[in-house]
Amino acid sequence: MHLKKACCTLGLAAIATIGSASAQQAPDLKGQRITLAEFGGSLGPTVKQALLDPFEKATGAKVNRDSPNPKAKLKAMVEAKNVVWDVYTEDAAYITQHCGTLFEKVDTSAFIAAGIDKRFVNNECGVPGVVVGFVFAYNEGKVRASPPKSWADFFDLKKFPGKRAIHNNVVNGALEMALLADGVPAEKLYPLDLDRAFRKLDTIKSSILWTQSSGGLTDALVNNQVDYALSYSGRVYAAAKAGAKVALVKDQQILSWDQYAVVKGTKNKAAAEALLRSIAQPEPQRHLSELTSYAMANSTSPPQLDALSARFLPSRENAVFQDMAWWAKNYDQINQRFVTWQSQ
């Protein structure tokens, strides 16, 4: 059931107080209810604790969480003008691809003013949440004498034999990884040379264990199904926390990021936009990083991390930023080619 929209437009100055000031200084959204469509899984409770609870406490609003968040369902509700989700989270390429059609355009300058690195504000719709590093993870015990040092080693089956785990998702860094390993300079990655990337992936195709979820990467490392993985940094951290002897290659981490966006046609647009402004603030971003060991797009309030978390925190130093605009433009055809390649 849709509830009435917020009574007024919320300014940056007001929303900036969320998480660090009293409810009297925050926008008054008492009685407002909005629904966030999210991935689900282990990230959900940390998002609630770091991003949603402070917003609710400061504003009086209530954020209902719904997961999973299938894209087909989102598209159907927007086209039918029967929107029950107010805020949606997905990778930034998807938000970019559908900005203005499935998602409302918002004032993204407010996010940058709050301290968000403008490299993560790549469209007019989304505020960045977690920043993920696609990293080369390895079993530390197996290669202690001579650990891998670059993406090229991921493809060296002679020096580093064994299975490699990769999440079954085309925007998982595999194409970028293959080209970097094949000698393409980071600054010349895009547009991706797909023929070259798939030729390189062919050289390890028989050694790939495809996982159907990001959590499967953690399981594969913990259960010793693989000794190497192209993994989300947070999933390597989770494996280490579970006792696996894992490490990662620091050089040329491939940075990707999720975004939160207001669903096109929501009846609660003002409150939904207020949540996005809240997510952009330093304190919620810092707290989320501390809970997950993922990096954050707002670095004005550095996270306080223990030694284990710090080991796996994605680094922007010598990192490769995924080109979300390029992915948004080319995703459909590349995904089709990726699926076809896997089946061959």
Coordinates of C-alpha atoms in Angstrom, one line a residue:
M1 CA 0.0 0.0 0.0
H2 CA 1.4 3.4 -1.0
L3 CA 1.5 6.0 1.8
K4 CA 1.4 9.7 1.3
K5 CA 4.6 11.4 0.1
A6 CA 6.7 13.5 2.3
C7 CA 5.4 17.0 2.9
C8 CA 8.4 18.9 1.6
T9 CA 11.6 18.8 -0.3
L10 CA 14.6 18.0 1.9
G11 CA 17.7 20.1 1.7
L12 CA 21.3 18.9 1.9
A13 CA 22.0 20.9 5.0
A14 CA 19.2 19.1 6.9
I15 CA 20.0 15.6 5.7
A16 CA 23.7 16.1 6.5
T17 CA 22.8 15.9 10.1
I18 CA 21.6 12.3 9.9
G19 CA 23.6 9.9 12.0
S20 CA 25.4 12.6 14.0
A21 CA 22.8 15.0 15.3
S22 CA 19.5 14.9 17.1
A23 CA 16.2 14.1 15.4
Q24 CA 15.1 17.7 15.8
Q25 CA 17.8 18.8 13.4
A26 CA 17.0 16.1 10.8
P27 CA 14.1 16.3 8.3
D28 CA 10.8 15.3 9.9
L29 CA 9.5 12.1 8.1
K30 CA 7.6 10.7 11.0
G31 CA 5.0 8.3 9.7
Q32 CA 6.6 7.9 6.3
R33 CA 7.3 4.4 5.0
I34 CA 9.5 3.5 2.1
T35 CA 10.6 0.2 0.8
L36 CA 14.2 -0.7 -0.2
A37 CA 14.7 -3.5 -2.7
E38 CA 18.0 -5.1 -2.0
F39 CA 20.1 -8.2 -2.8
G40 CA 19.6 -10.0 0.4
G41 CA 22.2 -12.3 1.9
S42 CA 24.8 -11.4 4.5
L43 CA 25.1 -7.8 3.4
G44 CA 21.5 -7.0 4.3
P45 CA 21.8 -6.8 8.1
T46 CA 24.9 -4.6 7.8
V47 CA 23.2 -2.2 5.5
K48 CA 20.3 -2.0 7.9
Q49 CA 22.7 -1.3 10.8
A50 CA 25.0 1.2 9.0
L51 CA 22.7 2.9 6.6
L52 CA 19.0 2.5 7.5
D53 CA 18.9 2.5 11.3
P54 CA 20.5 6.0 11.6
F55 CA 18.2 7.4 9.0
E56 CA 15.1 6.0 10.8
K57 CA 16.3 7.3 14.1
A58 CA 17.0 10.7 12.9
T59 CA 13.9 11.2 10.7
G60 CA 11.2 9.0 12.2
A61 CA 10.7 7.3 8.8
K62 CA 10.5 3.5 8.5
V63 CA 12.4 1.6 5.8
N64 CA 11.1 -1.8 4.9
R65 CA 13.5 -4.1 3.3
D66 CA 12.5 -6.5 0.5
S67 CA 14.8 -9.1 -1.1
P68 CA 15.7 -10.4 -3.5
N69 CA 15.3 -7.7 -6.1
P70 CA 14.8 -9.2 -9.5
K71 CA 15.2 -6.8 -12.4
A72 CA 12.3 -8.3 -14.2
K73 CA 10.0 -7.4 -11.3
L74 CA 11.3 -3.9 -11.2
K75 CA 10.7 -3.4 -14.9
A76 CA 7.2 -4.8 -14.7
M77 CA 6.1 -2.6 -11.9
V78 CA 7.5 0.6 -13.5
E79 CA 5.9 -0.2 -16.8
A80 CA 2.5 -1.0 -15.1
K81 CA 2.8 2.2 -13.0
N82 CA 2.2 0.0 -9.9
V83 CA 5.4 0.7 -8.0
V84 CA 5.8 -0.9 -4.6
W85 CA 9.5 -0.4 -4.3
D86 CA 10.8 3.1 -3.6
V87 CA 14.6 2.6 -3.6
Y88 CA 16.5 0.0 -5.5
T89 CA 20.1 -1.2 -5.3
E90 CA 22.2 -2.7 -8.1
D91 CA 25.6 -2.4 -9.6
A92 CA 26.3 1.1 -11.0
A93 CA 26.3 -0.1 -14.6
Y94 CA 22.7 -1.2 -14.3
I95 CA 21.6 2.0 -12.6
T96 CA 23.4 4.0 -15.3
Q97 CA 21.8 1.9 -18.1
H98 CA 18.3 2.7 -16.8
C99 CA 18.7 6.2 -15.4
G100 CA 15.7 8.2 -16.3
T101 CA 13.6 5.2 -17.4
L102 CA 13.5 2.8 -14.4
F103 CA 15.0 5.4 -12.0
E104 CA 14.3 9.0 -11.1
K105 CA 17.0 11.6 -11.8
V106 CA 18.1 13.3 -8.6
D107 CA 20.5 16.1 -7.6
T108 CA 23.7 14.2 -7.5
S109 CA 25.7 17.3 -6.7
A110 CA 24.5 16.8 -3.1
F111 CA 26.3 13.5 -2.9
I112 CA 29.6 15.1 -4.0
A113 CA 29.1 18.0 -1.6
A114 CA 28.7 15.4 1.2
G115 CA 32.2 14.0 0.3
I116 CA 31.5 11.3 -2.2
D117 CA 34.4 10.8 -4.6
K118 CA 32.9 12.1 -7.9
R119 CA 34.4 9.1 -9.8
F120 CA 31.7 7.0 -8.1
V121 CA 28.9 9.4 -9.2
N122 CA 28.7 8.3 -12.8
N123 CA 25.1 9.0 -13.6
E124 CA 22.2 11.3 -12.5
C125 CA 20.3 8.7 -10.5
G126 CA 22.4 6.7 -8.0
V127 CA 24.3 7.3 -4.8
P128 CA 27.2 4.8 -4.3
G129 CA 27.0 2.3 -1.4
V130 CA 29.8 -0.3 -1.0
V131 CA 32.9 -0.1 -3.2
V132 CA 34.0 -3.6 -4.2
G133 CA 37.5 -4.7 -5.2
F134 CA 37.6 -7.5 -7.7
V135 CA 40.8 -9.1 -6.5
F136 CA 43.2 -12.0 -7.2
A137 CA 42.8 -14.2 -4.0
Y138 CA 45.0 -17.2 -3.3
N139 CA 45.6 -19.9 -0.8
E140 CA 48.5 -18.5 1.1
G141 CA 49.7 -21.9 2.3
K142 CA 50.1 -23.3 -1.2
V143 CA 52.3 -20.5 -2.6
R144 CA 54.0 -19.1 0.5
A145 CA 57.5 -19.4 -1.1
S146 CA 56.6 -17.6 -4.3
P147 CA 53.1 -16.0 -4.2
P148 CA 51.4 -14.5 -7.3
K149 CA 52.1 -10.8 -8.0
S150 CA 49.9 -9.8 -10.9
W151 CA 46.9 -10.8 -13.0
A152 CA 49.2 -12.6 -15.4
D153 CA 49.9 -15.2 -12.7
F154 CA 46.1 -16.0 -12.6
F155 CA 46.6 -17.4 -16.1
D156 CA 49.9 -19.2 -15.4
L157 CA 48.7 -22.8 -15.0
K158 CA 52.2 -24.1 -15.0
K159 CA 53.5 -22.0 -12.1
F160 CA 50.1 -21.9 -10.3
P161 CA 48.2 -25.1 -11.2
G162 CA 44.7 -25.7 -9.9
K163 CA 41.1 -24.6 -10.1
R164 CA 40.2 -20.9 -10.2
A165 CA 36.8 -19.7 -8.8
I166 CA 35.0 -17.0 -10.6
H167 CA 31.5 -15.7 -10.0
N168 CA 29.2 -16.4 -12.9
N169 CA 28.5 -12.8 -13.7
V170 CA 29.8 -10.9 -16.8
V171 CA 30.4 -7.7 -14.8
N172 CA 32.7 -9.5 -12.4
G173 CA 36.0 -8.2 -13.6
A174 CA 36.9 -11.2 -15.7
L175 CA 37.2 -9.4 -19.0
E176 CA 39.2 -6.6 -17.5
M177 CA 41.4 -9.1 -15.7
A178 CA 42.1 -11.0 -18.9
L179 CA 43.1 -7.9 -20.8
L180 CA 45.4 -6.7 -17.9
A181 CA 47.0 -10.1 -17.8
D182 CA 47.5 -10.0 -21.5
G183 CA 49.5 -6.8 -21.2
V184 CA 46.9 -4.1 -22.0
P185 CA 47.7 -0.9 -20.0
A186 CA 45.0 0.0 -17.5
E187 CA 44.5 3.4 -19.0
K188 CA 43.8 1.8 -22.4
L189 CA 41.3 -0.9 -21.2
Y190 CA 38.2 0.7 -22.6
P191 CA 36.6 0.0 -24.9
L192 CA 37.3 -3.6 -24.0
D193 CA 38.8 -5.7 -26.8
L194 CA 36.4 -8.6 -26.4
D195 CA 38.0 -10.9 -28.9
R196 CA 41.3 -10.6 -27.1
A197 CA 39.7 -11.0 -23.6
F198 CA 37.9 -14.2 -24.5
R199 CA 41.0 -15.6 -26.2
K200 CA 42.8 -15.1 -22.9
L201 CA 40.0 -16.6 -20.9
D202 CA 40.1 -19.6 -23.2
T203 CA 43.6 -20.5 -21.8
I204 CA 42.1 -21.2 -18.3
K205 CA 38.5 -22.1 -19.2
S206 CA 38.9 -25.8 -18.2
S207 CA 40.3 -24.7 -14.8
I208 CA 37.4 -22.4 -13.9
L209 CA 34.9 -23.2 -11.2
W210 CA 31.9 -21.0 -11.7
T211 CA 30.0 -20.0 -8.6
Q212 CA 26.4 -19.1 -8.8
S213 CA 26.6 -16.5 -6.1
S214 CA 29.2 -14.2 -4.6
G215 CA 29.0 -16.2 -1.4
G216 CA 30.1 -19.3 -3.3
L217 CA 33.5 -17.7 -3.7
T218 CA 33.9 -17.6 0.1
D219 CA 32.7 -21.3 0.3
A220 CA 35.1 -22.4 -2.4
L221 CA 38.1 -20.8 -0.6
V222 CA 37.1 -22.0 2.9
N223 CA 36.3 -25.6 1.7
N224 CA 39.6 -25.8 -0.3
Q225 CA 37.7 -26.4 -3.6
V226 CA 40.1 -23.9 -5.2
D227 CA 43.4 -22.4 -4.5
Y228 CA 42.8 -19.2 -6.5
A229 CA 39.8 -16.9 -7.2
L230 CA 38.8 -13.8 -8.9
S231 CA 36.8 -12.7 -6.0
Y232 CA 35.0 -9.8 -4.4
S233 CA 37.3 -8.4 -1.7
G234 CA 34.7 -8.8 1.0
R235 CA 34.3 -12.4 0.2
V236 CA 38.0 -13.0 0.7
Y237 CA 37.7 -11.2 4.0
A238 CA 34.8 -13.5 4.9
A239 CA 36.9 -16.5 4.1
A240 CA 39.8 -15.3 6.2
K241 CA 37.5 -14.6 9.0
A242 CA 36.2 -18.2 8.8
G243 CA 39.8 -19.4 9.1
A244 CA 41.0 -19.9 5.6
K245 CA 44.6 -19.0 4.9
V246 CA 44.0 -16.6 2.1
A247 CA 45.7 -13.5 0.8
L248 CA 45.3 -11.2 -2.2
V249 CA 47.3 -9.5 -4.8
K250 CA 47.2 -5.8 -4.0
D251 CA 48.2 -4.5 -7.5
Q252 CA 45.5 -3.4 -10.0
Q253 CA 42.4 -4.2 -8.0
I254 CA 39.4 -3.7 -10.2
L255 CA 37.0 -1.4 -8.5
S256 CA 33.2 -1.7 -8.9
W257 CA 30.4 -0.2 -6.9
D258 CA 26.7 -0.6 -6.1
Q259 CA 24.3 2.3 -6.1
Y260 CA 21.0 3.1 -4.5
A261 CA 18.5 4.8 -6.8
V262 CA 14.9 6.1 -6.5
V263 CA 12.4 3.9 -8.5
K264 CA 10.6 5.7 -11.3
G265 CA 7.1 6.5 -10.3
T266 CA 7.4 6.1 -6.6
K267 CA 4.7 7.8 -4.5
N268 CA 7.3 8.5 -1.8
K269 CA 9.9 10.4 -3.9
A270 CA 10.9 13.0 -1.4
A271 CA 11.5 10.5 1.4
A272 CA 13.3 8.2 -1.0
E273 CA 15.6 11.0 -2.1
A274 CA 16.2 11.8 1.6
L275 CA 17.5 8.3 2.1
L276 CA 19.9 8.6 -0.8
R277 CA 21.3 11.9 0.7
S278 CA 21.7 10.1 4.1
I279 CA 23.6 7.2 2.5
A280 CA 26.0 9.7 1.0
Q281 CA 27.1 11.1 4.4
P282 CA 30.5 10.2 5.9
E283 CA 29.3 8.4 9.1
P284 CA 27.0 5.8 7.5
Q285 CA 29.6 5.1 4.8
R286 CA 32.3 4.7 7.4
H287 CA 30.2 2.4 9.6
L288 CA 29.3 0.2 6.6
S289 CA 33.0 -0.1 5.7
E290 CA 33.8 -1.1 9.3
L291 CA 31.1 -3.8 9.3
T292 CA 32.0 -5.3 5.9
S293 CA 35.6 -4.5 5.0
Y294 CA 34.3 -3.1 1.7
A295 CA 35.6 0.3 0.8
M296 CA 33.5 3.4 0.7
A297 CA 32.9 6.2 -1.8
N298 CA 33.0 8.9 0.9
S299 CA 36.4 8.9 2.5
T300 CA 36.1 12.1 4.6
S301 CA 35.7 10.0 7.7
P302 CA 38.2 7.0 7.5
P303 CA 37.0 3.7 9.0
Q304 CA 38.5 2.3 12.2
L305 CA 39.5 -1.2 11.1
D306 CA 41.1 -4.1 12.9
A307 CA 44.2 -5.7 11.3
L308 CA 42.3 -8.4 9.5
S309 CA 39.7 -6.0 7.9
A310 CA 42.5 -3.6 6.9
R311 CA 44.2 -6.4 5.0
F312 CA 41.3 -6.8 2.7
L313 CA 40.0 -3.3 2.3
P314 CA 40.0 -2.3 -1.4
S315 CA 42.5 0.3 -2.3
R316 CA 42.3 3.1 -4.8
E317 CA 46.1 3.1 -5.2
N318 CA 47.0 1.8 -8.6
A319 CA 43.4 0.5 -8.9
V320 CA 41.4 0.1 -12.1
F321 CA 37.9 1.8 -12.1
Q322 CA 35.3 -0.1 -14.1
D323 CA 33.9 2.2 -16.8
M324 CA 30.2 2.0 -15.8
A325 CA 29.1 4.2 -18.8
W326 CA 30.7 1.8 -21.2
W327 CA 29.2 -1.2 -19.4
A328 CA 25.8 0.4 -19.4
K329 CA 25.9 0.9 -23.1
N330 CA 27.3 -2.6 -24.0
Y331 CA 26.0 -4.9 -21.2
D332 CA 23.3 -6.7 -23.1
Q333 CA 25.4 -7.8 -26.1
I334 CA 28.4 -8.7 -23.9
N335 CA 26.3 -10.7 -21.5
Q336 CA 24.9 -12.7 -24.5
R337 CA 28.4 -13.3 -25.8
F338 CA 29.6 -14.3 -22.3
V339 CA 26.8 -16.9 -21.9
T340 CA 27.5 -18.3 -25.4
W341 CA 31.2 -18.5 -24.7
Q342 CA 30.6 -20.5 -21.5
S343 CA 28.4 -23.0 -23.3
Q344 CA 30.9 -23.7 -26.0

